[in-house]
Amino acid sequence: MKITIKEIAQIAGVHRSTVDKVLHNRPGVSDEVRKKVQLIIDEFQYRPNQNGCALQKQNRLFRIGIILVDVDALPNLQAGIDLGLREFDSFRIETEFHTVRFSDAEAMAKHIDSMVDRSVDGIIVNPINAESVRRAAQRAAQKGIPLVTTNADLENVSRLCYVGQDGRRASRVAGRLMGEFVGGHGKIAVITSAIASESNNYYVKIRETEFIDYILEHYPAIQIVACIENMEDPKITLMETMKLIQREPNLRGIYITCGGVAEVGQAVRISGKDGKLKVLGYESYPQIIDMIRSDCVTCTIDSDIEQQGRIPVQILMNYLLYGTVPQQDNCYTDIKIVLKELL
């Protein structure tokens, strides 16, 4: 049975504008009324006429804010975002693009707040999981501005969707791989971005804690001798890895949760440990692939960073054009294991 917005409003005893607000997740409706209207929408399986919605908005200007962190993933995220925008090139889209330094949560929060103050239509952010950023993101939600997180997520924030790898699952995969690589015993180390800092990537933190928990549970004969912060800095990564290898001559494995896999591989090569020291990290940037080919990195777990740029644009534009809300809170990209034998 087909139903119209007018009929939904009549059944719910509300104005048509209230139904429209519920359909497009806009503010100005109480939770009780929103739930009542949504139940009717779901019961009759009402869907807006997408072609009609798109035609009505053909000449409208959409202003999209994009905030990314300046880390290894940045070029791939940008490339994916560009792909996503090209898919909607028949619409007028104005982007406001910013990058912030790793851990510069205050700069990121200011950019989000500024976008909210100027009522942009939507925000895509590769977030730093700090309280100031969470407050700014929640303010966007309260103002009815849809926000999509990509490559990392925010705790306890209402956002339209998270796009990226399932960090917990990938960490367990990493734990199993490392356990097998080192034969279930010996010394390994973890290199991560900012252990002590709140201004960290949420899923980098998950990669660290879940991996350690998995190793402790399934490989009790493996000893984690160090957890090193690299602050996503290539120079720090290279220097600290060299110190680690010199300090722990019997080290059998290194697990990297964040950027810097290529620099770890470089340290392994300089130390003459290529093919001996098992190195496991994430993503498949060209430098990492080169290190795998030369046996300086054993394996990487790719999460398709380019798709993590493209999909948020699709989700956001489909929401703005058609009112399409993602069926799930999380849109997970693939977990792909890359070994030398697969290249």
CSV table of C-alpha atoms in Angstrom, one decimal:
chain,number,residue,atom,x,y,z
A,1,MET,CA,0.0,0.0,0.0
A,2,LYS,CA,1.4,3.4,-1.0
A,3,ILE,CA,1.2,6.3,1.4
A,4,THR,CA,1.9,10.0,1.2
A,5,ILE,CA,3.5,12.4,3.6
A,6,LYS,CA,0.1,14.0,4.0
A,7,GLU,CA,-1.4,10.7,5.0
A,8,ILE,CA,1.4,9.9,7.4
A,9,ALA,CA,0.8,13.3,9.1
A,10,GLN,CA,-2.9,12.7,9.4
A,11,ILE,CA,-2.4,9.3,11.0
A,12,ALA,CA,0.2,10.7,13.4
A,13,GLY,CA,-1.9,13.8,14.1
A,14,VAL,CA,1.0,16.1,13.2
A,15,HIS,CA,1.8,18.7,10.5
A,16,ARG,CA,3.4,17.7,7.2
A,17,SER,CA,6.5,19.7,8.1
A,18,THR,CA,6.9,17.4,11.2
A,19,VAL,CA,6.9,14.3,9.0
A,20,ASP,CA,9.5,16.0,6.8
A,21,LYS,CA,11.7,16.7,9.8
A,22,VAL,CA,11.6,13.1,10.9
A,23,LEU,CA,12.3,11.8,7.4
A,24,HIS,CA,15.4,14.0,7.1
A,25,ASN,CA,16.5,13.7,10.8
A,26,ARG,CA,16.2,17.4,11.4
A,27,PRO,CA,15.8,19.0,14.9
A,28,GLY,CA,12.6,20.5,16.2
A,29,VAL,CA,10.7,17.3,17.0
A,30,SER,CA,10.3,15.7,20.4
A,31,ASP,CA,11.6,12.2,20.9
A,32,GLU,CA,8.1,11.0,21.6
A,33,VAL,CA,6.6,12.5,18.4
A,34,ARG,CA,9.7,11.4,16.3
A,35,LYS,CA,9.2,7.8,17.5
A,36,LYS,CA,5.5,7.8,16.7
A,37,VAL,CA,6.0,9.2,13.2
A,38,GLN,CA,8.9,6.8,12.5
A,39,LEU,CA,6.8,3.8,13.4
A,40,ILE,CA,4.2,4.8,10.8
A,41,ILE,CA,6.9,5.4,8.2
A,42,ASP,CA,8.4,2.0,8.9
A,43,GLU,CA,5.0,0.3,9.0
A,44,PHE,CA,4.0,1.5,5.6
A,45,GLN,CA,7.6,1.3,4.3
A,46,TYR,CA,7.4,4.8,3.0
A,47,ARG,CA,10.3,6.0,0.8
A,48,PRO,CA,10.6,9.5,-0.7
A,49,ASN,CA,10.6,9.7,-4.5
A,50,GLN,CA,14.4,9.8,-5.0
A,51,ASN,CA,14.2,11.2,-8.5
A,52,GLY,CA,11.9,13.9,-7.4
A,53,CYS,CA,14.1,14.7,-4.5
A,54,ALA,CA,17.2,15.0,-6.6
A,55,LEU,CA,15.4,17.2,-9.3
A,56,GLN,CA,14.2,19.6,-6.6
A,57,LYS,CA,17.8,20.0,-5.3
A,58,GLN,CA,19.6,20.0,-8.7
A,59,ASN,CA,20.4,23.7,-8.5
A,60,ARG,CA,20.9,23.9,-4.7
A,61,LEU,CA,24.4,24.6,-3.4
A,62,PHE,CA,25.6,21.9,-0.9
A,63,ARG,CA,28.4,23.0,1.4
A,64,ILE,CA,30.5,20.1,2.8
A,65,GLY,CA,33.2,20.5,5.4
A,66,ILE,CA,36.1,18.0,5.3
A,67,ILE,CA,38.7,17.7,8.1
A,68,LEU,CA,41.5,15.2,7.9
A,69,VAL,CA,44.6,14.5,10.0
A,70,ASP,CA,48.0,14.9,8.4
A,71,VAL,CA,49.1,11.2,8.7
A,72,ASP,CA,50.1,8.4,6.3
A,73,ALA,CA,46.4,7.9,5.3
A,74,LEU,CA,45.9,11.5,4.2
A,75,PRO,CA,46.7,11.2,0.4
A,76,ASN,CA,44.6,8.0,0.0
A,77,LEU,CA,41.6,9.5,1.9
A,78,GLN,CA,41.9,12.6,-0.3
A,79,ALA,CA,41.9,10.5,-3.5
A,80,GLY,CA,38.8,8.6,-2.3
A,81,ILE,CA,37.0,11.8,-1.4
A,82,ASP,CA,37.8,13.2,-4.9
A,83,LEU,CA,36.3,10.0,-6.5
A,84,GLY,CA,33.2,10.3,-4.4
A,85,LEU,CA,32.7,14.0,-5.3
A,86,ARG,CA,33.0,13.2,-9.0
A,87,GLU,CA,30.1,10.8,-8.7
A,88,PHE,CA,27.9,13.7,-7.8
A,89,ASP,CA,29.4,16.2,-10.2
A,90,SER,CA,25.9,17.0,-11.6
A,91,PHE,CA,25.1,18.7,-8.3
A,92,ARG,CA,26.6,22.0,-7.0
A,93,ILE,CA,28.9,21.0,-4.2
A,94,GLU,CA,31.3,23.4,-2.4
A,95,THR,CA,33.9,21.8,-0.2
A,96,GLU,CA,35.8,23.4,2.7
A,97,PHE,CA,38.9,21.3,3.3
A,98,HIS,CA,41.2,21.4,6.3
A,99,THR,CA,44.1,19.3,7.6
A,100,VAL,CA,45.3,19.3,11.2
A,101,ARG,CA,48.5,18.0,12.8
A,102,PHE,CA,48.3,14.6,14.6
A,103,SER,CA,47.0,15.2,18.2
A,104,ASP,CA,46.0,18.9,17.5
A,105,ALA,CA,42.5,18.3,18.8
A,106,GLU,CA,41.9,21.9,19.5
A,107,ALA,CA,42.4,22.9,15.9
A,108,MET,CA,40.0,20.2,14.8
A,109,ALA,CA,37.4,21.2,17.3
A,110,LYS,CA,37.6,24.8,16.1
A,111,HIS,CA,37.1,23.8,12.5
A,112,ILE,CA,34.0,21.8,13.4
A,113,ASP,CA,32.6,24.6,15.5
A,114,SER,CA,33.2,27.1,12.8
A,115,MET,CA,31.4,24.9,10.3
A,116,VAL,CA,28.5,24.5,12.7
A,117,ASP,CA,28.3,28.2,13.2
A,118,ARG,CA,28.1,28.7,9.5
A,119,SER,CA,25.5,25.9,9.1
A,120,VAL,CA,27.3,23.8,6.5
A,121,ASP,CA,25.2,21.0,5.1
A,122,GLY,CA,27.4,18.2,6.3
A,123,ILE,CA,30.8,17.3,7.7
A,124,ILE,CA,33.3,14.5,7.0
A,125,VAL,CA,36.0,14.1,9.6
A,126,ASN,CA,38.9,11.8,10.3
A,127,PRO,CA,38.6,12.5,14.0
A,128,ILE,CA,41.0,12.8,16.9
A,129,ASN,CA,39.2,11.1,19.8
A,130,ALA,CA,39.5,14.0,22.3
A,131,GLU,CA,36.9,15.6,24.5
A,132,SER,CA,37.0,18.9,22.7
A,133,VAL,CA,36.4,17.2,19.3
A,134,ARG,CA,33.6,15.1,20.8
A,135,ARG,CA,31.9,18.2,22.1
A,136,ALA,CA,32.1,19.9,18.8
A,137,ALA,CA,30.8,16.9,16.9
A,138,GLN,CA,27.9,16.5,19.3
A,139,ARG,CA,27.1,20.1,18.8
A,140,ALA,CA,26.9,19.5,15.1
A,141,ALA,CA,24.4,16.6,15.8
A,142,GLN,CA,22.3,18.9,18.0
A,143,LYS,CA,22.1,21.4,15.2
A,144,GLY,CA,21.0,18.8,12.8
A,145,ILE,CA,24.2,18.8,10.7
A,146,PRO,CA,25.0,15.2,9.6
A,147,LEU,CA,28.5,14.2,10.4
A,148,VAL,CA,30.3,11.1,9.0
A,149,THR,CA,33.5,9.8,10.7
A,150,THR,CA,36.1,8.1,8.5
A,151,ASN,CA,39.2,6.0,9.2
A,152,ALA,CA,38.6,6.6,13.0
A,153,ASP,CA,35.6,7.1,15.2
A,154,LEU,CA,34.4,9.1,18.2
A,155,GLU,CA,33.2,7.6,21.4
A,156,ASN,CA,29.7,8.5,22.6
A,157,VAL,CA,28.8,10.9,19.8
A,158,SER,CA,25.7,10.9,17.6
A,159,ARG,CA,27.0,10.7,14.0
A,160,LEU,CA,25.4,9.6,10.8
A,161,CYS,CA,27.9,6.8,10.2
A,162,TYR,CA,31.4,5.6,10.8
A,163,VAL,CA,33.3,4.3,7.7
A,164,GLY,CA,36.5,2.3,8.2
A,165,GLN,CA,38.0,-0.9,9.3
A,166,ASP,CA,36.5,-3.0,12.1
A,167,GLY,CA,39.4,-2.3,14.5
A,168,ARG,CA,38.6,-5.0,17.0
A,169,ARG,CA,38.3,-7.7,14.4
A,170,ALA,CA,41.4,-6.6,12.6
A,171,SER,CA,43.4,-6.5,15.9
A,172,ARG,CA,42.4,-10.1,16.6
A,173,VAL,CA,43.5,-11.1,13.1
A,174,ALA,CA,46.8,-9.3,13.7
A,175,GLY,CA,47.3,-11.1,17.0
A,176,ARG,CA,46.7,-14.5,15.3
A,177,LEU,CA,49.2,-13.6,12.5
A,178,MET,CA,51.9,-12.5,14.9
A,179,GLY,CA,51.4,-15.5,17.1
A,180,GLU,CA,51.9,-17.8,14.1
A,181,PHE,CA,54.8,-15.8,12.6
A,182,VAL,CA,56.9,-16.1,15.8
A,183,GLY,CA,55.9,-19.7,16.5
A,184,GLY,CA,53.9,-18.8,19.7
A,185,HIS,CA,56.9,-17.7,21.8
A,186,GLY,CA,59.6,-15.1,22.2
A,187,LYS,CA,59.8,-11.3,22.6
A,188,ILE,CA,57.8,-8.8,20.5
A,189,ALA,CA,57.1,-5.1,20.7
A,190,VAL,CA,54.3,-2.7,19.9
A,191,ILE,CA,54.7,0.6,18.2
A,192,THR,CA,51.7,2.9,18.4
A,193,SER,CA,50.9,6.6,18.0
A,194,ALA,CA,50.2,8.1,21.4
A,195,ILE,CA,49.6,5.7,24.3
A,196,ALA,CA,49.4,8.3,27.0
A,197,SER,CA,47.6,11.0,25.1
A,198,GLU,CA,43.8,11.4,24.9
A,199,SER,CA,44.3,13.0,21.5
A,200,ASN,CA,44.6,9.7,19.8
A,201,ASN,CA,42.9,7.8,17.0
A,202,TYR,CA,40.2,5.7,18.5
A,203,TYR,CA,40.8,2.7,16.3
A,204,VAL,CA,44.6,2.9,16.7
A,205,LYS,CA,44.0,2.6,20.4
A,206,ILE,CA,41.7,-0.4,19.8
A,207,ARG,CA,44.4,-1.9,17.6
A,208,GLU,CA,46.8,-1.7,20.5
A,209,THR,CA,44.7,-2.9,23.4
A,210,GLU,CA,42.8,-5.7,21.5
A,211,PHE,CA,46.0,-7.0,20.0
A,212,ILE,CA,47.7,-7.1,23.4
A,213,ASP,CA,44.7,-8.8,25.0
A,214,TYR,CA,44.6,-11.4,22.2
A,215,ILE,CA,48.3,-12.2,22.6
A,216,LEU,CA,48.0,-12.5,26.4
A,217,GLU,CA,45.1,-14.9,26.1
A,218,HIS,CA,46.1,-17.1,23.2
A,219,TYR,CA,50.0,-16.9,23.3
A,220,PRO,CA,51.1,-16.8,26.9
A,221,ALA,CA,54.7,-17.7,25.9
A,222,ILE,CA,55.0,-14.5,23.9
A,223,GLN,CA,56.5,-11.6,25.9
A,224,ILE,CA,55.6,-8.0,25.0
A,225,VAL,CA,58.8,-6.2,26.0
A,226,ALA,CA,57.9,-2.6,24.9
A,227,CYS,CA,55.1,-0.3,23.8
A,228,ILE,CA,56.6,2.7,22.0
A,229,GLU,CA,55.0,5.9,21.0
A,230,ASN,CA,55.9,7.3,17.6
A,231,MET,CA,53.5,10.3,17.5
A,232,GLU,CA,52.9,9.5,13.8
A,233,ASP,CA,56.3,11.0,13.1
A,234,PRO,CA,58.6,9.3,10.6
A,235,LYS,CA,61.8,10.5,12.2
A,236,ILE,CA,60.7,9.4,15.7
A,237,THR,CA,59.6,6.0,14.3
A,238,LEU,CA,62.9,5.3,12.6
A,239,MET,CA,65.0,6.4,15.6
A,240,GLU,CA,62.9,4.6,18.2
A,241,THR,CA,62.8,1.4,16.2
A,242,MET,CA,66.6,1.4,15.8
A,243,LYS,CA,67.0,1.9,19.6
A,244,LEU,CA,64.5,-1.0,20.2
A,245,ILE,CA,66.4,-3.4,17.9
A,246,GLN,CA,69.7,-2.6,19.5
A,247,ARG,CA,68.2,-2.9,23.0
A,248,GLU,CA,66.5,-6.2,22.3
A,249,PRO,CA,68.8,-8.3,20.2
A,250,ASN,CA,66.5,-11.3,20.6
A,251,LEU,CA,63.4,-9.5,19.5
A,252,ARG,CA,61.3,-11.7,17.2
A,253,GLY,CA,58.4,-9.4,16.2
A,254,ILE,CA,57.2,-5.8,15.9
A,255,TYR,CA,53.5,-4.9,15.6
A,256,ILE,CA,52.7,-1.3,14.3
A,257,THR,CA,49.2,0.0,15.0
A,258,CYS,CA,49.5,3.3,13.1
A,259,GLY,CA,51.6,5.1,10.5
A,260,GLY,CA,55.3,4.5,10.2
A,261,VAL,CA,55.4,0.9,8.9
A,262,ALA,CA,57.8,1.9,6.1
A,263,GLU,CA,60.1,3.5,8.6
A,264,VAL,CA,60.1,0.4,10.8
A,265,GLY,CA,60.9,-1.6,7.7
A,266,GLN,CA,63.8,0.8,7.0
A,267,ALA,CA,65.2,0.3,10.5
A,268,VAL,CA,64.9,-3.5,10.1
A,269,ARG,CA,66.9,-3.3,6.8
A,270,ILE,CA,69.6,-1.0,8.3
A,271,SER,CA,69.9,-3.4,11.2
A,272,GLY,CA,70.3,-6.4,8.9
A,273,LYS,CA,67.2,-8.1,10.4
A,274,ASP,CA,65.3,-8.3,7.1
A,275,GLY,CA,63.7,-11.8,6.8
A,276,LYS,CA,64.5,-12.5,10.4
A,277,LEU,CA,62.4,-10.0,12.4
A,278,LYS,CA,58.7,-10.4,11.8
A,279,VAL,CA,57.0,-7.0,11.2
A,280,LEU,CA,53.3,-6.6,11.0
A,281,GLY,CA,51.4,-3.4,10.3
A,282,TYR,CA,48.4,-1.9,8.5
A,283,GLU,CA,47.6,-0.5,5.0
A,284,SER,CA,49.3,-1.1,1.6
A,285,TYR,CA,50.9,2.2,0.7
A,286,PRO,CA,53.6,1.9,-2.1
A,287,GLN,CA,56.5,2.2,0.5
A,288,ILE,CA,55.0,-0.6,2.6
A,289,ILE,CA,54.6,-2.9,-0.5
A,290,ASP,CA,58.3,-2.2,-1.3
A,291,MET,CA,59.3,-3.2,2.2
A,292,ILE,CA,57.2,-6.5,1.9
A,293,ARG,CA,58.9,-7.3,-1.4
A,294,SER,CA,62.4,-6.8,0.3
A,295,ASP,CA,61.4,-8.9,3.4
A,296,CYS,CA,61.7,-5.9,5.7
A,297,VAL,CA,58.0,-6.1,6.5
A,298,THR,CA,56.4,-9.5,6.8
A,299,CYS,CA,52.7,-8.7,6.4
A,300,THR,CA,50.2,-5.8,6.3
A,301,ILE,CA,46.5,-5.7,6.9
A,302,ASP,CA,44.9,-3.4,4.3
A,303,SER,CA,41.7,-1.6,5.0
A,304,ASP,CA,41.1,0.1,1.6
A,305,ILE,CA,41.8,3.7,2.7
A,306,GLU,CA,40.6,5.1,-0.6
A,307,GLN,CA,37.1,3.6,0.0
A,308,GLN,CA,37.2,5.3,3.4
A,309,GLY,CA,37.3,8.6,1.5
A,310,ARG,CA,34.8,7.7,-1.2
A,311,ILE,CA,32.0,6.0,0.9
A,312,PRO,CA,31.5,8.9,3.3
A,313,VAL,CA,30.8,11.3,0.4
A,314,GLN,CA,28.3,8.8,-1.0
A,315,ILE,CA,26.6,8.4,2.4
A,316,LEU,CA,26.5,12.1,3.1
A,317,MET,CA,25.2,13.1,-0.4
A,318,ASN,CA,22.6,10.3,-0.4
A,319,TYR,CA,21.4,11.6,2.9
A,320,LEU,CA,21.2,15.2,1.8
A,321,LEU,CA,19.6,14.4,-1.6
A,322,TYR,CA,17.3,11.6,-0.7
A,323,GLY,CA,17.1,11.5,3.1
A,324,THR,CA,18.6,8.1,3.0
A,325,VAL,CA,19.9,7.1,6.4
A,326,PRO,CA,22.5,4.3,6.6
A,327,GLN,CA,21.0,1.0,7.7
A,328,GLN,CA,23.9,0.5,10.2
A,329,ASP,CA,25.9,2.9,12.3
A,330,ASN,CA,29.1,1.4,11.0
A,331,CYS,CA,30.2,0.8,7.4
A,332,TYR,CA,33.2,-1.5,7.7
A,333,THR,CA,35.7,-1.7,4.8
A,334,ASP,CA,37.5,-5.0,4.0
A,335,ILE,CA,40.2,-6.6,6.0
A,336,LYS,CA,42.7,-7.8,3.4
A,337,ILE,CA,45.9,-9.6,4.4
A,338,VAL,CA,48.9,-8.8,2.1
A,339,LEU,CA,51.9,-11.1,2.0
A,340,LYS,CA,54.9,-11.1,-0.3
A,341,GLU,CA,53.5,-14.3,-2.0
A,342,LEU,CA,50.4,-12.4,-2.9
A,343,LEU,CA,52.1,-9.5,-4.7
